[in-house]
Coordinates of C-alpha atoms and ligand atoms in Angstrom, one line a residue:
M275 CA 32.7 -40.3 -1.7
H276 CA 29.0 -38.7 -0.9
L277 CA 27.4 -37.1 -3.5
S278 CA 26.2 -34.3 0.0
A279 CA 30.2 -33.9 1.1
L280 CA 31.3 -33.4 -3.3
I281 CA 29.0 -30.1 -3.6
Q282 CA 30.6 -28.4 -0.7
D283 CA 33.2 -28.2 -3.3
F284 CA 32.2 -26.0 -5.6
P285 CA 30.3 -21.8 -5.2
S286 CA 27.3 -22.2 -2.7
Q287 CA 24.1 -21.8 -5.2
S288 CA 23.2 -18.6 -2.9
T289 CA 26.6 -16.7 -4.2
F290 CA 24.7 -16.7 -7.5
K291 CA 22.5 -13.3 -8.5
P292 CA 20.3 -13.9 -9.0
S293 CA 18.2 -16.4 -7.6
P294 CA 15.3 -17.9 -8.8
R295 CA 12.1 -17.9 -8.0
P296 CA 10.4 -19.9 -5.6
Y297 CA 7.7 -20.0 -7.8
F298 CA 6.8 -21.7 -11.1
N299 CA 3.9 -20.0 -13.5
H300 CA 1.6 -22.4 -13.6
S301 CA -1.0 -20.5 -16.5
V302 CA 0.3 -17.4 -17.9
E303 CA -1.9 -14.9 -20.4
F304 CA -1.1 -13.4 -23.1
K305 CA -0.5 -9.9 -24.2
S306 CA -1.6 -8.3 -27.5
A307 CA 0.8 -7.7 -29.4
Q308 CA 0.8 -3.6 -29.9
T309 CA 2.5 -0.8 -31.4
P310 CA 3.2 3.1 -30.3
E311 CA 1.0 4.1 -32.6
A312 CA -1.5 2.1 -31.3
R313 CA -1.3 3.4 -27.6
A314 CA -0.5 6.6 -28.8
K315 CA -3.4 6.6 -30.9
K316 CA -5.1 5.2 -27.9
L317 CA -3.7 7.4 -24.7
D318 CA -4.9 11.1 -26.9
E319 CA -8.3 9.4 -27.0
V320 CA -8.3 9.8 -23.6
G321 CA -6.7 12.7 -22.9
L322 CA -3.9 11.1 -21.7
N323 CA -5.3 9.8 -18.3
V324 CA -3.2 6.8 -18.0
F325 CA -6.0 5.1 -15.5
S326 CA -8.6 5.5 -18.6
F327 CA -6.4 3.6 -20.9
P328 CA -7.0 0.1 -21.3
A329 CA -5.3 -2.6 -19.3
E330 CA -5.4 -4.7 -21.9
I331 CA -3.2 -2.8 -24.4
I332 CA -0.7 -2.4 -22.3
T333 CA 2.2 -4.4 -23.3
G334 CA 5.4 -3.3 -20.5
C335 CA 4.3 -4.0 -16.9
D336 CA 1.0 -2.7 -14.9
F337 CA 2.7 0.1 -12.2
L338 CA -0.3 1.7 -11.3
S339 CA -0.9 -0.2 -8.7
D340 CA 0.2 -2.9 -6.2
S341 CA -3.6 -3.2 -5.1
G342 CA -5.6 -6.7 -5.7
T343 CA -3.2 -6.5 -8.6
T344 CA -2.0 -9.7 -6.9
T345 CA -1.7 -12.6 -9.7
M346 CA -2.7 -15.5 -6.5
T347 CA -1.0 -19.1 -6.5
S348 CA -3.1 -22.3 -8.2
E349 CA -3.4 -23.2 -3.4
Q350 CA -5.9 -19.8 -4.2
W351 CA -7.0 -21.2 -7.2
A352 CA -8.3 -24.1 -6.0
A353 CA -9.4 -22.5 -2.8
L354 CA -11.6 -20.3 -4.9
H355 CA -13.5 -23.0 -6.9
L356 CA -14.7 -24.4 -2.6
G357 CA -16.3 -21.0 -2.8
D358 CA -19.8 -21.4 0.6
E359 CA -21.5 -18.5 -1.1
S360 CA -24.3 -19.8 1.3
Y361 CA -25.9 -16.3 3.1
G362 CA -24.8 -16.6 5.6
S363 CA -22.0 -18.6 8.0
N364 CA -20.6 -20.0 4.6
R365 CA -17.8 -22.3 4.8
G366 CA -14.8 -19.5 4.0
F367 CA -15.6 -17.0 7.3
F368 CA -14.6 -20.1 9.1
K369 CA -11.3 -20.5 7.2
L370 CA -11.0 -16.9 7.1
M371 CA -11.3 -17.3 10.7
E372 CA -8.7 -20.3 11.3
A373 CA -6.4 -17.4 9.1
I374 CA -6.4 -14.7 10.5
H375 CA -5.7 -16.0 14.0
E376 CA -3.2 -17.6 12.6
T377 CA -1.6 -14.7 11.3
F378 CA -2.6 -12.1 14.1
G379 CA -4.6 -13.6 16.4
A380 CA -7.1 -14.9 17.9
E381 CA -8.2 -12.0 19.9
F382 CA -8.7 -10.8 16.6
F383 CA -12.0 -12.3 14.6
N384 CA -14.5 -13.4 17.2
D385 CA -12.9 -15.4 20.1
P386 CA -15.1 -18.1 20.9
S387 CA -14.4 -17.0 24.7
T388 CA -16.2 -13.8 24.3
N389 CA -20.1 -12.9 22.6
Q390 CA -19.1 -9.9 21.2
P391 CA -18.7 -9.9 17.3
N392 CA -15.2 -8.3 16.4
A393 CA -13.8 -8.7 13.2
F394 CA -15.7 -7.0 10.4
L395 CA -15.2 -7.8 6.6
F396 CA -15.7 -5.0 4.3
H397 CA -14.8 -5.3 0.6
Q398 CA -12.1 -3.4 -0.4
G399 CA -9.9 -0.6 2.7
R400 CA -12.0 2.2 2.1
A401 CA -15.1 0.5 3.0
A402 CA -13.9 -0.5 6.1
E403 CA -12.8 3.4 6.4
D404 CA -15.6 4.6 6.5
A405 CA -17.2 2.9 9.0
I406 CA -14.4 2.7 12.2
F407 CA -14.2 6.7 11.2
K408 CA -18.3 7.0 11.1
F409 CA -19.0 5.8 14.6
I410 CA -15.4 7.6 15.9
G411 CA -16.5 10.9 14.6
A412 CA -19.9 11.1 16.3
L413 CA -18.1 10.8 19.6
D414 CA -17.2 14.6 20.1
D415 CA -16.8 17.6 17.9
N416 CA -13.1 18.4 17.1
Q417 CA -11.8 15.2 16.8
I418 CA -7.7 14.4 15.5
I419 CA -6.3 11.5 14.4
P420 CA -2.3 11.6 13.6
S421 CA -0.4 9.3 12.1
N422 CA 3.1 8.4 11.3
G423 CA 1.2 8.8 7.5
H424 CA -2.0 8.8 6.2
F425 CA -3.5 6.8 3.1
D426 CA -5.2 9.5 1.1
T427 CA -8.8 7.6 0.9
T428 CA -8.0 7.4 4.7
H429 CA -7.4 11.1 4.8
A430 CA -10.1 11.7 3.2
N431 CA -12.6 9.1 5.5
I432 CA -11.3 10.5 8.6
E433 CA -12.2 14.0 7.4
A434 CA -16.2 13.1 5.6
N435 CA -16.8 12.2 9.4
G436 CA -15.7 16.1 10.6
M437 CA -11.9 15.2 12.3
K438 CA -8.8 16.3 11.7
A439 CA -5.9 13.8 9.9
I440 CA -2.8 14.7 10.8
N441 CA 0.8 13.1 9.6
L442 CA 3.2 13.3 12.5
F443 CA 6.7 12.0 9.3
S444 CA 9.2 11.2 10.9
P445 CA 11.9 14.2 10.1
E446 CA 14.3 11.2 9.1
L447 CA 11.6 11.0 6.0
K448 CA 12.8 14.1 4.7
D449 CA 16.5 13.9 5.6
G450 CA 18.4 13.0 2.8
N451 CA 21.5 12.2 4.6
S452 CA 19.4 9.7 6.7
N453 CA 20.8 6.6 6.6
S454 CA 17.8 5.2 8.9
H455 CA 15.9 1.9 7.9
F456 CA 12.8 3.3 9.7
K457 CA 12.2 6.2 7.6
G458 CA 8.3 5.4 8.2
N459 CA 8.0 5.8 11.5
M460 CA 6.4 8.3 13.8
D461 CA 7.7 11.2 14.7
V462 CA 7.3 11.1 18.5
S463 CA 8.2 13.7 20.2
R464 CA 5.4 15.4 18.4
L465 CA 3.3 12.6 19.5
E466 CA 3.4 13.1 23.2
K467 CA 3.2 17.2 22.5
L468 CA 0.0 17.1 20.7
L469 CA -1.5 14.6 23.2
Q470 CA -0.1 16.6 25.9
E471 CA -1.8 19.7 24.2
K472 CA -5.0 18.2 23.0
G473 CA -4.6 15.4 24.3
D474 CA -8.7 14.7 25.7
K475 CA -9.0 14.9 20.8
I476 CA -8.0 12.0 20.4
P477 CA -10.3 8.9 20.2
V478 CA -7.6 6.8 18.7
I479 CA -4.0 6.8 17.0
F480 CA -2.9 5.6 14.3
I481 CA -0.3 3.8 12.6
T482 CA 0.4 2.4 9.4
I483 CA 2.5 -0.3 8.1
T484 CA 4.1 0.0 5.2
N485 CA 4.0 4.4 5.0
N486 CA 2.1 4.6 1.7
T487 CA 1.8 8.2 1.9
G488 CA 5.8 8.2 4.1
G489 CA 7.0 7.2 0.4
E490 CA 6.2 3.7 1.2
Q491 CA 8.9 3.3 4.2
P492 CA 8.7 0.7 6.9
V493 CA 8.4 1.5 10.4
S494 CA 10.7 0.1 13.0
L495 CA 8.8 -2.4 16.0
Q496 CA 10.6 0.1 18.7
N497 CA 8.9 3.1 17.0
I498 CA 5.3 0.6 17.2
K499 CA 6.6 0.2 20.9
E500 CA 7.0 4.1 21.7
V501 CA 3.9 4.5 19.9
Y502 CA 2.1 2.3 22.1
G503 CA 3.9 3.6 25.2
L504 CA 2.3 6.8 24.9
S505 CA -1.0 5.5 23.5
R506 CA -0.9 2.9 27.7
T507 CA 0.2 6.5 29.5
Y508 CA -2.6 8.8 27.8
K509 CA -4.8 6.2 27.8
K510 CA -5.7 6.1 23.8
P511 CA -6.7 3.3 21.9
F512 CA -3.9 2.5 19.7
F513 CA -5.0 1.0 15.5
L514 CA -2.8 -0.8 12.2
D515 CA -3.6 0.8 9.1
A516 CA -1.9 -3.1 7.9
C517 CA -2.0 -3.7 4.5
R518 CA 1.5 -3.9 4.1
F519 CA 1.6 -5.5 7.4
A520 CA 3.8 -8.5 6.1
E521 CA 6.4 -6.9 3.6
N522 CA 7.1 -4.1 7.1
A523 CA 7.7 -7.3 8.6
Y524 CA 10.2 -8.9 6.4
F525 CA 12.5 -5.3 7.1
I526 CA 12.2 -5.5 10.4
K527 CA 13.9 -9.2 9.7
Q528 CA 16.6 -7.6 7.7
H529 CA 17.1 -4.1 10.1
E530 CA 16.2 -4.1 13.9
E531 CA 18.2 -5.9 16.3
G532 CA 17.5 -9.1 18.0
Y533 CA 14.6 -9.9 14.4
K534 CA 17.0 -11.7 11.8
E535 CA 16.5 -14.6 13.6
K536 CA 12.6 -15.1 13.9
S537 CA 10.0 -15.5 11.1
I538 CA 7.9 -13.7 9.6
K539 CA 5.4 -15.0 10.6
E540 CA 6.5 -14.2 14.6
I541 CA 6.8 -10.5 13.9
V542 CA 3.6 -10.2 12.2
H543 CA 2.7 -11.7 16.0
E544 CA 4.5 -9.4 17.8
I545 CA 3.5 -6.5 16.0
F546 CA 0.0 -7.1 17.1
S547 CA 0.3 -7.9 19.6
F548 CA 0.7 -3.8 21.1
A549 CA -2.3 -3.3 18.6
D550 CA -6.2 -2.6 19.6
G551 CA -6.8 -2.9 16.8
F552 CA -6.5 -2.8 13.2
T553 CA -8.4 -1.7 9.5
I554 CA -7.0 -3.2 6.4
S555 CA -6.9 -3.5 2.7
F556 CA -6.1 -7.4 2.0
K557 CA -5.8 -6.6 -2.0
K558 CA -2.0 -5.5 -0.9
D559 CA -0.6 -8.3 1.8
G560 CA -4.4 -10.3 1.7
L561 CA -2.7 -11.6 -2.0
S562 CA -6.3 -11.4 -2.7
N563 CA -7.7 -8.7 -5.3
M564 CA -10.5 -7.8 -3.5
G565 CA -11.1 -7.7 0.6
G566 CA -10.1 -5.2 3.7
G567 CA -11.8 -5.4 7.0
I568 CA -11.7 -3.5 10.6
F569 CA -10.5 -6.4 13.6
I570 CA -10.7 -5.1 17.3
R571 CA -9.0 -6.7 19.6
N572 CA -12.1 -8.4 21.9
N573 CA -9.8 -7.5 25.3
G574 CA -8.2 -3.6 24.2
L575 CA -8.5 -0.2 25.0
F576 CA -10.7 0.2 22.0
I577 CA -13.7 -2.1 22.7
E578 CA -13.2 -0.5 26.9
K579 CA -13.7 2.8 25.5
Y580 CA -16.2 2.8 23.3
P581 CA -17.8 -0.5 23.4
E582 CA -21.2 0.9 22.2
I583 CA -19.1 0.9 18.5
L584 CA -19.0 -2.2 18.3
D585 CA -23.0 -3.3 18.0
G586 CA -23.2 0.1 15.7
L587 CA -20.4 -1.0 13.4
M588 CA -22.4 -4.3 12.9
N589 CA -25.6 -2.1 12.1
Y590 CA -23.8 -0.4 9.5
Q591 CA -22.2 -3.9 8.0
I592 CA -25.2 -5.4 7.5
I593 CA -27.0 -2.1 6.1
K594 CA -24.0 -1.5 4.3
E595 CA -22.8 -4.6 2.7
G596 CA -24.0 -8.2 4.1
H597 CA -24.2 -10.5 6.7
P598 CA -20.9 -10.2 9.2
T599 CA -20.5 -13.5 8.0
Y600 CA -19.8 -12.4 4.6
G601 CA -19.7 -8.4 4.3
G602 CA -18.5 -7.2 1.0
L603 CA -17.8 -9.6 -0.1
S604 CA -18.0 -13.2 -2.0
G605 CA -17.7 -17.2 -0.2
R606 CA -15.2 -17.4 -2.5
D607 CA -13.5 -14.2 -2.7
I608 CA -12.8 -15.4 1.4
M609 CA -11.1 -18.7 0.3
A610 CA -9.0 -17.3 -1.8
L611 CA -7.6 -14.5 1.1
A612 CA -7.2 -17.1 4.1
V613 CA -5.1 -19.1 1.3
G614 CA -3.6 -15.4 1.2
L615 CA -2.1 -14.6 4.6
K616 CA -1.4 -18.4 4.9
T617 CA 1.0 -17.3 1.9
I618 CA 2.5 -13.9 2.1
V619 CA 4.1 -14.4 5.7
R620 CA 6.3 -17.4 4.1
D621 CA 10.2 -16.3 4.3
E622 CA 10.6 -17.7 0.9
Y623 CA 8.1 -16.0 -0.4
M624 CA 8.7 -12.3 1.1
N625 CA 13.1 -12.7 0.3
F626 CA 12.2 -12.3 -3.0
R627 CA 9.3 -10.1 -3.2
I628 CA 11.1 -7.7 -1.1
S629 CA 14.5 -8.8 -3.1
Q630 CA 12.4 -8.0 -6.7
I631 CA 11.9 -4.5 -5.7
Q632 CA 15.0 -3.6 -4.3
D633 CA 17.2 -4.8 -7.6
F634 CA 14.6 -3.0 -9.0
G635 CA 15.6 0.4 -7.9
S636 CA 19.9 -1.0 -7.9
S637 CA 19.7 -1.2 -11.8
M638 CA 17.1 2.5 -11.9
A639 CA 20.1 3.9 -9.5
E640 CA 22.5 2.7 -11.8
A641 CA 21.2 4.2 -14.8
G642 CA 21.5 7.3 -12.9
L643 CA 17.6 7.7 -12.5
P644 CA 16.6 10.5 -9.4
V645 CA 14.9 7.1 -7.8
L646 CA 13.8 7.7 -3.4
K647 CA 16.2 6.7 -0.8
P648 CA 15.7 3.9 0.6
F649 CA 13.4 1.8 -1.6
G650 CA 10.7 0.7 0.2
G651 CA 9.1 -2.4 -0.2
H652 CA 6.0 -2.1 -2.9
A653 CA 7.2 0.1 -5.1
L654 CA 9.9 2.6 -6.5
Y655 CA 9.5 6.4 -6.3
L656 CA 10.8 8.7 -9.3
D657 CA 12.3 11.9 -7.9
M658 CA 10.0 14.6 -11.1
N659 CA 11.9 17.5 -9.7
K660 CA 15.0 15.7 -10.4
F661 CA 14.2 14.7 -13.0
F662 CA 13.5 17.4 -15.0
E663 CA 16.0 20.0 -13.6
D664 CA 18.0 21.2 -15.9
T665 CA 15.1 21.8 -18.1
A666 CA 13.0 24.6 -18.7
L667 CA 9.5 22.3 -17.9
K668 CA 8.3 24.3 -14.9
A669 CA 5.7 23.8 -12.4
G670 CA 2.3 24.7 -13.5
D671 CA 3.2 22.1 -17.0
F672 CA 3.0 19.1 -15.0
G673 CA 5.8 17.5 -16.9
G674 CA 5.1 14.3 -14.5
I675 CA 1.6 13.5 -16.5
S676 CA 3.9 14.0 -20.0
F677 CA 7.1 11.8 -18.4
T678 CA 3.8 8.9 -17.1
A679 CA 1.7 9.4 -20.9
L680 CA 5.1 9.1 -23.0
L681 CA 6.1 5.7 -21.3
L682 CA 2.8 4.0 -21.5
S683 CA 2.7 5.0 -25.7
A684 CA 6.4 4.9 -26.6
Y685 CA 7.0 1.7 -24.4
G686 CA 4.5 0.3 -22.9
H687 CA 4.7 0.9 -18.8
R688 CA 2.2 2.1 -16.9
A689 CA 3.0 4.7 -13.9
C690 CA 1.2 6.9 -12.2
E691 CA 1.9 10.3 -11.1
L692 CA 1.5 11.2 -7.8
G693 CA 3.2 15.1 -7.4
Y694 CA 2.6 18.6 -8.1
F695 CA -0.8 17.1 -10.3
A696 CA -2.2 14.3 -8.0
F697 CA -1.8 16.6 -5.0
G698 CA -1.9 19.7 -6.4
S699 CA -4.8 21.7 -6.5
Y700 CA -6.7 24.7 -8.4
D701 CA -8.2 27.8 -6.6
S702 CA -10.4 28.8 -9.7
K703 CA -11.4 32.5 -7.9
T704 CA -7.3 33.3 -8.3
G705 CA -6.3 30.9 -10.8
E706 CA -3.9 29.7 -9.1
E707 CA -1.9 26.4 -8.5
T708 CA -1.0 25.1 -4.8
F709 CA 1.7 22.4 -5.0
P710 CA 2.6 20.0 -3.1
E711 CA 5.9 19.3 -1.0
V712 CA 6.8 16.6 -3.9
N713 CA 7.0 15.7 -7.5
F714 CA 6.9 12.3 -8.2
V715 CA 5.7 9.5 -9.9
R716 CA 5.2 5.9 -8.6
F717 CA 6.3 2.4 -10.2
A718 CA 4.1 0.1 -7.6
V719 CA 4.8 -3.5 -8.6
P720 CA 2.4 -6.0 -8.8
R721 CA 3.0 -9.1 -6.2
L722 CA 4.1 -12.4 -8.3
R723 CA 3.3 -10.6 -11.6
Y724 CA 6.1 -10.1 -12.9
E725 CA 9.8 -11.2 -13.6
K726 CA 13.7 -9.7 -13.9
Q727 CA 13.9 -9.3 -18.0
D728 CA 9.6 -7.4 -17.8
L729 CA 11.7 -4.7 -15.4
D730 CA 15.0 -4.2 -16.7
H731 CA 12.8 -3.1 -19.8
A732 CA 11.0 -0.7 -17.5
V733 CA 14.1 0.6 -16.5
A734 CA 15.6 1.0 -19.6
S735 CA 12.9 2.8 -21.0
V736 CA 12.9 5.0 -18.3
K737 CA 16.3 6.0 -19.3
S738 CA 16.3 6.4 -22.5
L739 CA 13.0 8.7 -21.8
Y740 CA 15.6 10.5 -19.1
D741 CA 18.1 11.0 -21.8
G742 CA 15.8 12.4 -24.0
R743 CA 13.7 14.8 -21.6
D744 CA 15.0 18.6 -22.5
K745 CA 12.6 17.0 -25.5
I746 CA 9.4 16.4 -23.8
P747 CA 6.7 18.8 -24.1
P748 CA 4.5 20.3 -21.0
V749 CA 0.8 19.9 -20.8
D750 CA -2.2 21.6 -21.0
V751 CA -5.3 20.7 -18.7
I752 CA -8.6 20.4 -20.8
Y753 CA -10.3 19.5 -18.2
G754 CA -10.9 19.0 -14.5
K755 CA -8.3 21.6 -13.2
E756 CA -10.5 22.0 -10.1
L757 CA -12.0 18.8 -9.2
T758 CA -10.6 17.2 -5.7
L759 CA -8.5 13.9 -6.6
R760 CA -8.7 15.0 -9.9
H761 CA -5.5 13.3 -10.9
F762 CA -8.8 10.0 -12.0
K763 CA -11.3 13.0 -13.5
A764 CA -9.0 15.1 -15.8
R765 CA -8.2 14.7 -19.9
F766 CA -4.5 16.7 -20.8
K767 CA -3.7 17.7 -24.7
F768 CA 0.3 17.4 -24.9
R769 CA 1.3 21.9 -25.1
N770 CA 0.9 23.2 -28.4
S771 CA -0.5 19.8 -30.2
Ligands
F0G985 N1 -4.4 2.1 3.5 C1 -3.2 2.0 2.7 C2 -1.8 2.4 3.3 C3 -3.4 1.6 1.2 O1 -2.5 2.1 0.6 C4 -4.4 1.7 0.8 C5 -4.7 1.9 -0.9 C6 -5.8 1.6 1.7 C7 -5.2 2.1 2.9 C8 -7.1 1.5 0.6 O2 -7.4 0.3 0.7 O3 -7.3 0.7 -1.9 O4 -8.8 -1.2 -0.4 O5 -9.5 0.7 -0.8 N2 -4.2 1.3 -1.8 C9 -3.7 2.0 -2.8 C10 -2.7 1.8 -3.8 C11 -5.1 2.0 -3.5 O6 -2.0 1.9 -5.2 O7 -2.1 2.1 -3.1 P1 -8.2 0.4 -0.4

């Protein structure tokens, strides 16, 4: 009997969960052993601000961000070694051009059929945002840039350049009874109304994939097509904030009719076929530790309407970042990025990536923890209002800050408060706090870095704090409550301590 026939008598490998990881560890770094007391002492010294806690002594998972925290593959490390640090037209520039052509389409990177450079490399996403919004902002007064959800740096860069950033979240995002898989969609009817009423003030429409600010939920291709349709009717360029383009494509493959049989790569191509341009931070789905850029379709509406912006962008890039063939990046970073882009669209990579987050989320939910659903592609959000619902903690007690301080010191996991403190504000004149609508702690999962047992330990740690939630004290803000971007800078103290 043939072996291939014999194996049919046994259950298929796909019935065993979890599946083996699609990679193995190439090299590892041991963590330094630290006691909870040592961590507590250090965290006290930095005023309970987890951003200021030395990463080197984190013994659990570092969930502060999925940005730039990727573990690179051995191919990327090898490519790094081949980095060419020439001042103009380094080797990596051509490799990256090829990778962008392959991933997003030749029309986004210096298509040889045109002489006009249309791709601009920056050191990270926000530098690219600053550049493009500077030029768009100069077009007119009182302009508005609508999005399904601007990330906070995008929002800040739009407003710093004299424009208004508007988020048109999908109504399903806040509807707890909605089963939609695409809660990151843009509210198309509100967009149409805005285009009718204030269309002359809208220079460009943005869609962020996945919608990080909107609970990191994905956007459907149908929604992208509808927004694109309106952008053609009203003759407005359509841009993507594409940081997590491959994760978004995976959700389309999973949940949107007609895409099951398509590869991630094919879906990515379809998404970008609608874009007149995109901004991106390669620190997410570039599978890289650094990098960002602006890529403008060479035959698209953006270039047609604002042709002068391209030369402006190039001058700006030369003055602020570097020659357009390296932008704000070293040659070795560019090499690692070119390879990262090829890995990120591999179906087996993305299957693993998303199933790891889904499994992490299911474990949290099974432990009875108030985790936001559906789980997205790069992070889990814990609803702190529900977490502290039956305790004496009030909004101004900043329980989310107390929680992250305890999680880090007692159990060695670093999560990030993105709620009443991070997005709230303090009015020095009235002495009043204004709180945002939502109050989350985020667990962003770095790519290719942690294994199931790391995440299981994090779940057990959160559960332990949840069980003892009535013992979690409030914090007082001892520095920085009136500052902008205050969560990066503030210092806290447990009350009565
Ligand atoms: N756009 C989105 C959707 C983002 O999530 C980020 C960064 C940026 C733009 C800016 O890119 O960091 O390279 O300047 N998000 C990170 C996070 C910081 O933790 O969510 P950058």
